[in-house]
PDB file of C-alpha atoms and ligand atoms in Angstrom:
ATOM      1  CA  MET K  96      90.630  98.626  98.771  1.00  0.00           C
ATOM      2  CA  ASN K  97      90.896  99.692 102.410  1.00  0.00           C
ATOM      3  CA  ASP K  98      94.291  99.347 104.048  1.00  0.00           C
ATOM      4  CA  VAL K  99      95.028  97.393 107.223  1.00  0.00           C
ATOM      5  CA  MET K 100      97.097  99.098 109.936  1.00  0.00           C
ATOM      6  CA  THR K 101      99.959  97.073 111.455  1.00  0.00           C
ATOM      7  CA  THR K 102     102.907  97.836 113.765  1.00  0.00           C
ATOM      8  CA  ARG K 103     104.925  98.473 110.598  1.00  0.00           C
ATOM      9  CA  GLY K 104     102.321 100.758 109.030  1.00  0.00           C
ATOM     10  CA  PRO K 105      99.520 100.189 106.518  1.00  0.00           C
ATOM     11  CA  ILE K 106      99.420  97.088 104.314  1.00  0.00           C
ATOM     12  CA  SER K 107      97.031  95.758 101.690  1.00  0.00           C
ATOM     13  CA  PRO K 108      94.480  93.164 102.900  1.00  0.00           C
ATOM     14  CA  THR K 109      95.889  90.826 100.239  1.00  0.00           C
ATOM     15  CA  GLU K 110      99.093  90.628 102.323  1.00  0.00           C
ATOM     16  CA  LEU K 111      97.357  89.283 105.422  1.00  0.00           C
ATOM     17  CA  GLY K 112      97.483  85.559 104.562  1.00  0.00           C
ATOM     18  CA  VAL K 113      96.777  83.062 107.333  1.00  0.00           C
ATOM     19  CA  THR K 114      95.409  85.178 110.182  1.00  0.00           C
ATOM     20  CA  ASP K 115      94.818  84.605 113.902  1.00  0.00           C
ATOM     21  CA  TYR K 116      92.122  87.138 114.760  1.00  0.00           C
ATOM     22  CA  HIS K 117      92.648  87.237 118.580  1.00  0.00           C
ATOM     23  CA  GLU K 118      95.936  86.822 120.443  1.00  0.00           C
ATOM     24  CA  HIS K 119      98.195  88.390 123.053  1.00  0.00           C
ATOM     25  CA  LEU K 120     101.933  88.811 122.565  1.00  0.00           C
ATOM     26  CA  TYR K 121     102.975  91.017 125.445  1.00  0.00           C
ATOM     27  CA  VAL K 122     100.909  91.842 128.543  1.00  0.00           C
ATOM     28  CA  GLU K 123     101.753  93.768 131.712  1.00  0.00           C
ATOM     29  CA  PRO K 124      98.510  93.225 133.641  1.00  0.00           C
ATOM     30  CA  PRO K 125      97.418  95.767 136.261  1.00  0.00           C
ATOM     31  CA  ALA K 126      99.069  95.185 139.678  1.00  0.00           C
ATOM     32  CA  TRP K 127      95.789  94.279 141.427  1.00  0.00           C
ATOM     33  CA  LEU K 128      95.049  91.632 138.788  1.00  0.00           C
ATOM     34  CA  HIS K 129      98.581  90.256 138.895  1.00  0.00           C
ATOM     35  CA  LYS K 130      98.203  89.776 142.644  1.00  0.00           C
ATOM     36  CA  ILE K 131      95.116  87.564 142.327  1.00  0.00           C
ATOM     37  CA  ASP K 132      96.072  85.822 139.066  1.00  0.00           C
ATOM     38  CA  PRO K 133      99.779  85.924 138.166  1.00  0.00           C
ATOM     39  CA  ASP K 134      99.124  83.731 135.096  1.00  0.00           C
ATOM     40  CA  PHE K 135      98.478  86.765 132.862  1.00  0.00           C
ATOM     41  CA  ALA K 136     101.975  88.272 132.688  1.00  0.00           C
ATOM     42  CA  LEU K 137     103.462  87.814 129.225  1.00  0.00           C
ATOM     43  CA  ASP K 138     106.357  90.153 129.914  1.00  0.00           C
ATOM     44  CA  SER K 139     109.422  88.779 128.157  1.00  0.00           C
ATOM     45  CA  VAL K 140     110.137  90.056 124.637  1.00  0.00           C
ATOM     46  CA  GLU K 141     112.491  87.097 124.109  1.00  0.00           C
ATOM     47  CA  LYS K 142     109.898  84.461 125.045  1.00  0.00           C
ATOM     48  CA  SER K 143     107.201  86.223 122.998  1.00  0.00           C
ATOM     49  CA  ALA K 144     109.458  86.339 119.951  1.00  0.00           C
ATOM     50  CA  GLU K 145     110.320  82.652 120.429  1.00  0.00           C
ATOM     51  CA  GLU K 146     106.619  81.752 120.605  1.00  0.00           C
ATOM     52  CA  LEU K 147     105.726  83.971 117.623  1.00  0.00           C
ATOM     53  CA  LYS K 148     108.412  82.230 115.542  1.00  0.00           C
ATOM     54  CA  THR K 149     106.506  78.930 115.943  1.00  0.00           C
ATOM     55  CA  PHE K 150     103.393  80.675 114.560  1.00  0.00           C
ATOM     56  CA  ALA K 151     105.409  81.947 111.586  1.00  0.00           C
ATOM     57  CA  ALA K 152     106.944  78.504 110.982  1.00  0.00           C
ATOM     58  CA  ALA K 153     103.423  77.005 110.887  1.00  0.00           C
ATOM     59  CA  GLY K 154     102.431  79.421 108.100  1.00  0.00           C
ATOM     60  CA  GLY K 155     100.907  82.184 110.227  1.00  0.00           C
ATOM     61  CA  ARG K 156     101.254  85.586 108.546  1.00  0.00           C
ATOM     62  CA  THR K 157      99.048  87.959 110.579  1.00  0.00           C
ATOM     63  CA  LEU K 158      98.168  88.071 114.260  1.00  0.00           C
ATOM     64  CA  VAL K 159      95.809  90.518 115.952  1.00  0.00           C
ATOM     65  CA  GLU K 160      97.223  91.605 119.343  1.00  0.00           C
ATOM     66  CA  MET K 161      94.051  92.215 121.362  1.00  0.00           C
ATOM     67  CA  THR K 162      95.631  93.573 124.566  1.00  0.00           C
ATOM     68  CA  ALA K 163      93.838  96.846 125.312  1.00  0.00           C
ATOM     69  CA  VAL K 164      95.127  99.625 127.557  1.00  0.00           C
ATOM     70  CA  ASP K 165      93.165  98.441 130.632  1.00  0.00           C
ATOM     71  CA  PHE K 166      94.730  94.956 130.413  1.00  0.00           C
ATOM     72  CA  GLY K 167      98.318  96.242 130.128  1.00  0.00           C
ATOM     73  CA  ARG K 168      99.174  96.967 126.496  1.00  0.00           C
ATOM     74  CA  ASN K 169     102.811  98.018 125.913  1.00  0.00           C
ATOM     75  CA  VAL K 170     103.248  99.271 122.373  1.00  0.00           C
ATOM     76  CA  GLU K 171     107.063  99.483 122.375  1.00  0.00           C
ATOM     77  CA  LYS K 172     107.423  95.881 123.591  1.00  0.00           C
ATOM     78  CA  ILE K 173     104.876  94.529 121.102  1.00  0.00           C
ATOM     79  CA  LYS K 174     106.707  96.379 118.328  1.00  0.00           C
ATOM     80  CA  ALA K 175     109.981  94.772 119.488  1.00  0.00           C
ATOM     81  CA  VAL K 176     108.372  91.303 119.395  1.00  0.00           C
ATOM     82  CA  ALA K 177     106.904  91.956 115.932  1.00  0.00           C
ATOM     83  CA  ASP K 178     110.217  93.268 114.609  1.00  0.00           C
ATOM     84  CA  ALA K 179     111.964  90.097 115.794  1.00  0.00           C
ATOM     85  CA  VAL K 180     109.671  88.051 113.505  1.00  0.00           C
ATOM     86  CA  PRO K 181     109.446  89.989 110.225  1.00  0.00           C
ATOM     87  CA  GLN K 182     107.352  87.288 108.456  1.00  0.00           C
ATOM     88  CA  VAL K 183     104.366  88.138 110.665  1.00  0.00           C
ATOM     89  CA  HIS K 184     102.175  91.264 110.540  1.00  0.00           C
ATOM     90  CA  VAL K 185     100.896  92.362 113.950  1.00  0.00           C
ATOM     91  CA  ILE K 186      97.723  94.465 114.290  1.00  0.00           C
ATOM     92  CA  LEU K 187      97.272  96.400 117.554  1.00  0.00           C
ATOM     93  CA  THR K 188      94.064  97.317 119.330  1.00  0.00           C
ATOM     94  CA  ALA K 189      92.640 100.621 120.544  1.00  0.00           C
ATOM     95  CA  GLY K 190      89.654 100.926 122.859  1.00  0.00           C
ATOM     96  CA  TYR K 191      89.031  99.068 126.127  1.00  0.00           C
ATOM     97  CA  ASN K 192      88.719  95.452 127.170  1.00  0.00           C
ATOM     98  CA  ARG K 193      85.979  95.047 129.781  1.00  0.00           C
ATOM     99  CA  PRO K 194      84.341  96.678 132.830  1.00  0.00           C
ATOM    100  CA  TYR K 195      86.070  94.237 135.244  1.00  0.00           C
ATOM    101  CA  TYR K 196      89.537  95.450 134.223  1.00  0.00           C
ATOM    102  CA  MET K 197      88.448  99.095 134.109  1.00  0.00           C
ATOM    103  CA  GLY K 198      87.324  99.058 137.766  1.00  0.00           C
ATOM    104  CA  ARG K 199      86.549 102.536 139.102  1.00  0.00           C
ATOM    105  CA  TRP K 200      88.267 104.044 136.044  1.00  0.00           C
ATOM    106  CA  GLY K 201      85.244 102.956 134.004  1.00  0.00           C
ATOM    107  CA  TYR K 202      83.073 105.372 135.965  1.00  0.00           C
ATOM    108  CA  ALA K 203      85.662 108.120 136.513  1.00  0.00           C
ATOM    109  CA  VAL K 204      86.805 108.793 132.954  1.00  0.00           C
ATOM    110  CA  ALA K 205      84.548 110.853 130.714  1.00  0.00           C
ATOM    111  CA  GLU K 206      83.189 109.066 127.662  1.00  0.00           C
ATOM    112  CA  SER K 207      84.396 111.930 125.450  1.00  0.00           C
ATOM    113  CA  ASP K 208      87.973 111.513 126.772  1.00  0.00           C
ATOM    114  CA  MET K 209      87.836 107.768 126.109  1.00  0.00           C
ATOM    115  CA  ILE K 210      86.697 108.426 122.536  1.00  0.00           C
ATOM    116  CA  ARG K 211      89.465 111.023 122.052  1.00  0.00           C
ATOM    117  CA  ASP K 212      92.152 108.612 123.311  1.00  0.00           C
ATOM    118  CA  THR K 213      90.831 105.712 121.234  1.00  0.00           C
ATOM    119  CA  VAL K 214      90.788 107.824 118.057  1.00  0.00           C
ATOM    120  CA  ARG K 215      94.307 109.091 118.828  1.00  0.00           C
ATOM    121  CA  ASP K 216      95.575 105.482 119.108  1.00  0.00           C
ATOM    122  CA  LEU K 217      94.088 104.779 115.655  1.00  0.00           C
ATOM    123  CA  THR K 218      95.114 107.947 113.830  1.00  0.00           C
ATOM    124  CA  VAL K 219      98.168 109.507 115.535  1.00  0.00           C
ATOM    125  CA  GLY K 220      99.830 106.724 117.513  1.00  0.00           C
ATOM    126  CA  ILE K 221      99.794 104.889 120.841  1.00  0.00           C
ATOM    127  CA  ASP K 222     101.495 106.254 123.993  1.00  0.00           C
ATOM    128  CA  GLY K 223     103.432 109.004 122.246  1.00  0.00           C
ATOM    129  CA  THR K 224     104.728 106.781 119.418  1.00  0.00           C
ATOM    130  CA  SER K 225     103.667 106.880 115.770  1.00  0.00           C
ATOM    131  CA  ILE K 226     102.595 103.206 115.942  1.00  0.00           C
ATOM    132  CA  LYS K 227      98.858 103.032 115.275  1.00  0.00           C
ATOM    133  CA  ALA K 228      96.199 100.510 116.246  1.00  0.00           C
ATOM    134  CA  GLY K 229      94.247  98.764 113.478  1.00  0.00           C
ATOM    135  CA  VAL K 230      91.190  97.528 115.398  1.00  0.00           C
ATOM    136  CA  ILE K 231      88.941  98.787 118.188  1.00  0.00           C
ATOM    137  CA  LYS K 232      88.003  96.755 121.255  1.00  0.00           C
ATOM    138  CA  CYS K 233      85.128  96.870 123.730  1.00  0.00           C
ATOM    139  CA  GLY K 234      83.613  94.263 126.031  1.00  0.00           C
ATOM    140  CA  THR K 235      80.956  93.266 128.517  1.00  0.00           C
ATOM    141  CA  GLU K 236      80.669  91.025 131.597  1.00  0.00           C
ATOM    142  CA  TYR K 237      79.013  87.634 132.136  1.00  0.00           C
ATOM    143  CA  ASN K 238      75.288  87.817 131.325  1.00  0.00           C
ATOM    144  CA  ASN K 239      75.494  91.537 132.024  1.00  0.00           C
ATOM    145  CA  PHE K 240      75.234  94.502 129.692  1.00  0.00           C
ATOM    146  CA  GLY K 241      75.373  97.223 132.340  1.00  0.00           C
ATOM    147  CA  GLU K 242      76.313 100.870 132.434  1.00  0.00           C
ATOM    148  CA  ILE K 243      80.090 100.529 131.903  1.00  0.00           C
ATOM    149  CA  GLY K 244      79.770  97.803 129.276  1.00  0.00           C
ATOM    150  CA  ARG K 245      77.416 100.031 127.304  1.00  0.00           C
ATOM    151  CA  LYS K 246      79.833 102.929 127.706  1.00  0.00           C
ATOM    152  CA  LEU K 247      82.741 100.889 126.298  1.00  0.00           C
ATOM    153  CA  VAL K 248      80.569  99.810 123.355  1.00  0.00           C
ATOM    154  CA  ARG K 249      79.579 103.434 122.647  1.00  0.00           C
ATOM    155  CA  VAL K 250      83.242 104.521 122.755  1.00  0.00           C
ATOM    156  CA  ALA K 251      84.123 101.822 120.213  1.00  0.00           C
ATOM    157  CA  ALA K 252      81.228 102.818 117.936  1.00  0.00           C
ATOM    158  CA  ALA K 253      82.204 106.513 118.057  1.00  0.00           C
ATOM    159  CA  ALA K 254      85.869 105.722 117.334  1.00  0.00           C
ATOM    160  CA  HIS K 255      84.783 103.511 114.441  1.00  0.00           C
ATOM    161  CA  LYS K 256      82.705 106.326 112.952  1.00  0.00           C
ATOM    162  CA  GLU K 257      85.696 108.668 113.026  1.00  0.00           C
ATOM    163  CA  THR K 258      88.241 106.189 111.672  1.00  0.00           C
ATOM    164  CA  GLY K 259      86.411 103.407 109.797  1.00  0.00           C
ATOM    165  CA  ARG K 260      88.451 100.728 111.618  1.00  0.00           C
ATOM    166  CA  PRO K 261      86.705  97.415 112.447  1.00  0.00           C
ATOM    167  CA  ILE K 262      85.624  96.410 115.963  1.00  0.00           C
ATOM    168  CA  ILE K 263      86.545  93.167 117.771  1.00  0.00           C
ATOM    169  CA  THR K 264      84.715  92.786 121.080  1.00  0.00           C
ATOM    170  CA  HIS K 265      85.340  90.730 124.216  1.00  0.00           C
ATOM    171  CA  THR K 266      82.406  88.619 125.389  1.00  0.00           C
ATOM    172  CA  THR K 267      82.612  86.977 128.798  1.00  0.00           C
ATOM    173  CA  ALA K 268      82.075  83.246 128.310  1.00  0.00           C
ATOM    174  CA  GLY K 269      80.308  83.930 125.007  1.00  0.00           C
ATOM    175  CA  THR K 270      77.411  85.830 126.599  1.00  0.00           C
ATOM    176  CA  MET K 271      75.867  89.149 125.483  1.00  0.00           C
ATOM    177  CA  GLY K 272      77.159  88.658 121.933  1.00  0.00           C
ATOM    178  CA  TYR K 273      73.851  89.330 120.219  1.00  0.00           C
ATOM    179  CA  GLU K 274      73.248  92.329 122.500  1.00  0.00           C
ATOM    180  CA  GLN K 275      76.685  93.786 121.681  1.00  0.00           C
ATOM    181  CA  ALA K 276      76.150  93.385 117.946  1.00  0.00           C
ATOM    182  CA  ALA K 277      72.622  94.803 118.080  1.00  0.00           C
ATOM    183  CA  TYR K 278      73.738  97.874 120.071  1.00  0.00           C
ATOM    184  CA  LEU K 279      76.724  98.531 117.777  1.00  0.00           C
ATOM    185  CA  ILE K 280      74.464  98.259 114.734  1.00  0.00           C
ATOM    186  CA  GLU K 281      71.933 100.593 116.381  1.00  0.00           C
ATOM    187  CA  LEU K 282      74.797 103.065 116.902  1.00  0.00           C
ATOM    188  CA  GLY K 283      75.540 102.966 113.168  1.00  0.00           C
ATOM    189  CA  VAL K 284      78.378 100.432 112.901  1.00  0.00           C
ATOM    190  CA  PRO K 285      77.951  98.180 109.825  1.00  0.00           C
ATOM    191  CA  ALA K 286      77.387  94.557 110.919  1.00  0.00           C
ATOM    192  CA  HIS K 287      80.266  93.233 108.799  1.00  0.00           C
ATOM    193  CA  LEU K 288      82.752  95.437 110.699  1.00  0.00           C
ATOM    194  CA  ILE K 289      81.941  93.742 114.024  1.00  0.00           C
ATOM    195  CA  ALA K 290      83.519  90.521 115.320  1.00  0.00           C
ATOM    196  CA  LEU K 291      82.601  88.984 118.688  1.00  0.00           C
ATOM    197  CA  SER K 292      85.376  87.121 120.543  1.00  0.00           C
ATOM    198  CA  HIS K 293      85.200  83.917 122.598  1.00  0.00           C
ATOM    199  CA  MET K 294      81.825  82.887 121.181  1.00  0.00           C
ATOM    200  CA  ASP K 295      82.845  79.203 121.264  1.00  0.00           C
ATOM    201  CA  ARG K 296      82.817  79.411 125.084  1.00  0.00           C
ATOM    202  CA  ASN K 297      79.043  79.180 124.562  1.00  0.00           C
ATOM    203  CA  PRO K 298      78.766  76.821 121.559  1.00  0.00           C
ATOM    204  CA  ASP K 299      75.063  77.387 120.998  1.00  0.00           C
ATOM    205  CA  VAL K 300      74.686  76.951 117.257  1.00  0.00           C
ATOM    206  CA  GLY K 301      71.196  78.456 117.026  1.00  0.00           C
ATOM    207  CA  GLU K 302      72.342  81.601 118.822  1.00  0.00           C
ATOM    208  CA  HIS K 303      75.456  81.796 116.617  1.00  0.00           C
ATOM    209  CA  GLN K 304      73.317  81.527 113.493  1.00  0.00           C
ATOM    210  CA  ARG K 305      71.060  84.319 114.763  1.00  0.00           C
ATOM    211  CA  ILE K 306      74.140  86.559 115.214  1.00  0.00           C
ATOM    212  CA  ALA K 307      75.736  85.591 111.892  1.00  0.00           C
ATOM    213  CA  GLN K 308      72.465  86.382 110.127  1.00  0.00           C
ATOM    214  CA  LEU K 309      72.916  89.984 111.224  1.00  0.00           C
ATOM    215  CA  GLY K 310      76.076  89.924 109.091  1.00  0.00           C
ATOM    216  CA  THR K 311      78.384  89.974 112.131  1.00  0.00           C
ATOM    217  CA  TYR K 312      81.459  87.759 112.596  1.00  0.00           C
ATOM    218  CA  LEU K 313      81.850  85.211 115.403  1.00  0.00           C
ATOM    219  CA  GLY K 314      85.359  84.612 116.700  1.00  0.00           C
ATOM    220  CA  TYR K 315      86.261  81.105 117.878  1.00  0.00           C
ATOM    221  CA  ASP K 316      89.383  81.006 120.043  1.00  0.00           C
ATOM    222  CA  CYS K 317      89.107  78.321 122.747  1.00  0.00           C
ATOM    223  CA  PHE K 318      90.965  75.629 120.788  1.00  0.00           C
ATOM    224  CA  GLY K 319      93.214  73.374 122.831  1.00  0.00           C
ATOM    225  CA  LYS K 320      91.553  74.471 126.088  1.00  0.00           C
ATOM    226  CA  ALA K 321      89.782  71.339 127.331  1.00  0.00           C
ATOM    227  CA  LYS K 322      88.692  73.257 130.441  1.00  0.00           C
ATOM    228  CA  TYR K 323      86.203  74.981 128.103  1.00  0.00           C
ATOM    229  CA  GLY K 324      84.828  71.696 126.739  1.00  0.00           C
ATOM    230  CA  PRO K 325      86.139  69.166 124.242  1.00  0.00           C
ATOM    231  CA  GLU K 326      87.644  70.084 120.869  1.00  0.00           C
ATOM    232  CA  SER K 327      85.070  67.847 119.184  1.00  0.00           C
ATOM    233  CA  ARG K 328      82.294  70.220 120.243  1.00  0.00           C
ATOM    234  CA  ARG K 329      84.070  73.261 118.765  1.00  0.00           C
ATOM    235  CA  LEU K 330      84.690  71.368 115.518  1.00  0.00           C
ATOM    236  CA  SER K 331      81.027  70.294 115.243  1.00  0.00           C
ATOM    237  CA  LEU K 332      80.045  73.925 115.803  1.00  0.00           C
ATOM    238  CA  ILE K 333      82.214  75.035 112.865  1.00  0.00           C
ATOM    239  CA  ARG K 334      80.808  72.176 110.756  1.00  0.00           C
ATOM    240  CA  GLU K 335      77.222  73.221 111.560  1.00  0.00           C
ATOM    241  CA  MET K 336      77.964  76.874 110.782  1.00  0.00           C
ATOM    242  CA  ILE K 337      79.396  75.855 107.399  1.00  0.00           C
ATOM    243  CA  GLN K 338      76.468  73.531 106.665  1.00  0.00           C
ATOM    244  CA  SER K 339      73.992  76.314 107.365  1.00  0.00           C
ATOM    245  CA  GLY K 340      75.781  78.606 104.894  1.00  0.00           C
ATOM    246  CA  LEU K 341      77.236  80.860 107.620  1.00  0.00           C
ATOM    247  CA  GLY K 342      80.791  79.479 107.786  1.00  0.00           C
ATOM    248  CA  HIS K 343      82.049  82.677 106.126  1.00  0.00           C
ATOM    249  CA  ARG K 344      81.164  84.563 109.338  1.00  0.00           C
ATOM    250  CA  VAL K 345      83.579  82.558 111.526  1.00  0.00           C
ATOM    251  CA  LEU K 346      87.043  83.870 112.431  1.00  0.00           C
ATOM    252  CA  MET K 347      89.741  81.603 113.901  1.00  0.00           C
ATOM    253  CA  GLY K 348      92.117  82.465 116.737  1.00  0.00           C
ATOM    254  CA  ASN K 349      93.388  81.025 119.995  1.00  0.00           C
ATOM    255  CA  ASP K 350      93.542  83.839 122.589  1.00  0.00           C
ATOM    256  CA  LEU K 351      96.587  82.405 124.364  1.00  0.00           C
ATOM    257  CA  GLY K 352      96.899  85.287 126.824  1.00  0.00           C
ATOM    258  CA  ARG K 353      98.531  83.303 129.640  1.00  0.00           C
ATOM    259  CA  PRO K 354     102.118  82.074 130.030  1.00  0.00           C
ATOM    260  CA  SER K 355     100.702  78.630 130.943  1.00  0.00           C
ATOM    261  CA  TYR K 356      99.376  78.429 127.350  1.00  0.00           C
ATOM    262  CA  TRP K 357     102.815  78.962 125.789  1.00  0.00           C
ATOM    263  CA  ARG K 358     105.554  76.435 125.166  1.00  0.00           C
ATOM    264  CA  ALA K 359     108.148  79.216 125.640  1.00  0.00           C
ATOM    265  CA  TYR K 360     107.066  79.200 129.310  1.00  0.00           C
ATOM    266  CA  GLY K 361     106.828  75.403 129.512  1.00  0.00           C
ATOM    267  CA  GLY K 362     103.052  75.329 128.941  1.00  0.00           C
ATOM    268  CA  GLY K 363     100.655  74.519 126.110  1.00  0.00           C
ATOM    269  CA  PRO K 364      98.999  74.207 123.599  1.00  0.00           C
ATOM    270  CA  GLY K 365     101.378  76.834 122.093  1.00  0.00           C
ATOM    271  CA  LEU K 366     100.909  79.624 119.592  1.00  0.00           C
ATOM    272  CA  ASP K 367     101.173  77.306 116.561  1.00  0.00           C
ATOM    273  CA  TYR K 368      98.566  74.806 117.835  1.00  0.00           C
ATOM    274  CA  VAL K 369      95.660  75.974 115.670  1.00  0.00           C
ATOM    275  CA  LEU K 370      97.792  75.961 112.519  1.00  0.00           C
ATOM    276  CA  THR K 371      99.468  72.616 113.179  1.00  0.00           C
ATOM    277  CA  SER K 372      97.554  70.056 115.307  1.00  0.00           C
ATOM    278  CA  LEU K 373      94.084  71.538 114.959  1.00  0.00           C
ATOM    279  CA  ARG K 374      94.311  72.189 111.212  1.00  0.00           C
ATOM    280  CA  GLN K 375      95.648  68.639 110.713  1.00  0.00           C
ATOM    281  CA  ARG K 376      92.757  67.189 112.709  1.00  0.00           C
ATOM    282  CA  MET K 377      90.293  69.300 110.709  1.00  0.00           C
ATOM    283  CA  ARG K 378      91.710  67.829 107.468  1.00  0.00           C
ATOM    284  CA  GLU K 379      91.443  64.308 108.876  1.00  0.00           C
ATOM    285  CA  GLU K 380      87.838  64.968 109.898  1.00  0.00           C
ATOM    286  CA  GLY K 381      86.847  66.036 106.390  1.00  0.00           C
ATOM    287  CA  PHE K 382      87.213  69.816 106.290  1.00  0.00           C
ATOM    288  CA  THR K 383      88.241  70.661 102.730  1.00  0.00           C
ATOM    289  CA  GLU K 384      91.155  72.907 101.754  1.00  0.00           C
ATOM    290  CA  GLY K 385      88.553  75.372 100.466  1.00  0.00           C
ATOM    291  CA  GLU K 386      86.865  75.471 103.875  1.00  0.00           C
ATOM    292  CA  LEU K 387      90.190  75.852 105.679  1.00  0.00           C
ATOM    293  CA  ASN K 388      91.179  78.718 103.352  1.00  0.00           C
ATOM    294  CA  MET K 389      87.838  80.392 104.024  1.00  0.00           C
ATOM    295  CA  LEU K 390      88.326  80.132 107.798  1.00  0.00           C
ATOM    296  CA  PHE K 391      91.994  81.064 108.026  1.00  0.00           C
ATOM    297  CA  ILE K 392      92.550  83.409 105.042  1.00  0.00           C
ATOM    298  CA  GLU K 393      89.470  84.653 103.180  1.00  0.00           C
ATOM    299  CA  SER K 394      87.198  85.634 106.071  1.00  0.00           C
ATOM    300  CA  PRO K 395      89.803  87.638 108.029  1.00  0.00           C
ATOM    301  CA  ARG K 396      90.893  89.291 104.762  1.00  0.00           C
ATOM    302  CA  ARG K 397      87.290  90.271 103.985  1.00  0.00           C
ATOM    303  CA  PHE K 398      86.761  91.540 107.558  1.00  0.00           C
ATOM    304  CA  PHE K 399      89.884  93.709 107.553  1.00  0.00           C
ATOM    305  CA  ALA K 400      89.319  94.850 103.954  1.00  0.00           C
ATOM    306  CA  ARG K 401      85.908  95.993 105.197  1.00  0.00           C
ATOM    307  CA  GLU K 402      84.085  94.140 102.417  1.00  0.00           C
ATOM    308  CA  THR K 403      80.549  92.871 103.087  1.00  0.00           C
TER     309      THR K 403
HETATM  310 ZN1   ZN E 239      92.052  87.905 124.609  1.00  0.00          ZN
END
């Protein structure tokens, strides 16, 4: 069985338990981004540890920290947060988030250097430490799969081929998901080692089925964010995916990468929301324990174990 790399080193996929496939625990966003949107700075180890403890208390055992280098990843701080909550495994990401955050850097840096750095994060360690990433990120912009987006996808595919680690992408508002998956597959990445984030921003069940039929995972992570549509619509989407026999290709997360989403900063819904309120509502609305186990435990385990 393939191992899973965490901040504390490799573990067996059987140890993952209840998993949130896309989160942020500590973010120091680039200065230009902070100036136009200060609601991205998750920069207190104490508050992050406090928030992560609520996830642990709700039964959460693994969390994927999807902050890439261009969005302000800080490996030492994430390690400190993870070490404060020993019940939870934290998986770090290598690779790059999206062209918008890369700015001019996306054009200036050679693709070969980006591949080298991504592989180093996965095999040697991040930023001079021996702490390794366990997933690879890449991303594209809204309805746009342009030059830099394609470059980030190629970097992720090349790093995957050298390391075997799975890929979790960023989609902007759930667009370009099929295109990302198709390009990664064309570049030789097995479909079952690809997961597309934020796909419930665009809850188009037919499109999701078309992607899942490739064998690729769809990440749903907009729960508790009414600004992205009502919860009922996300729950019907999951129900329809299960009814069409593709529920095993859905991964659950919450992507709470803003202090206004965290109770530790006086916001909401909070890092335990999916495991407490949402899971309770799913039970009340007829999701079985078997379906909940599939969504929260079995599918992320299969993805990280690199099983088809
Ligand atoms: Zn995110």
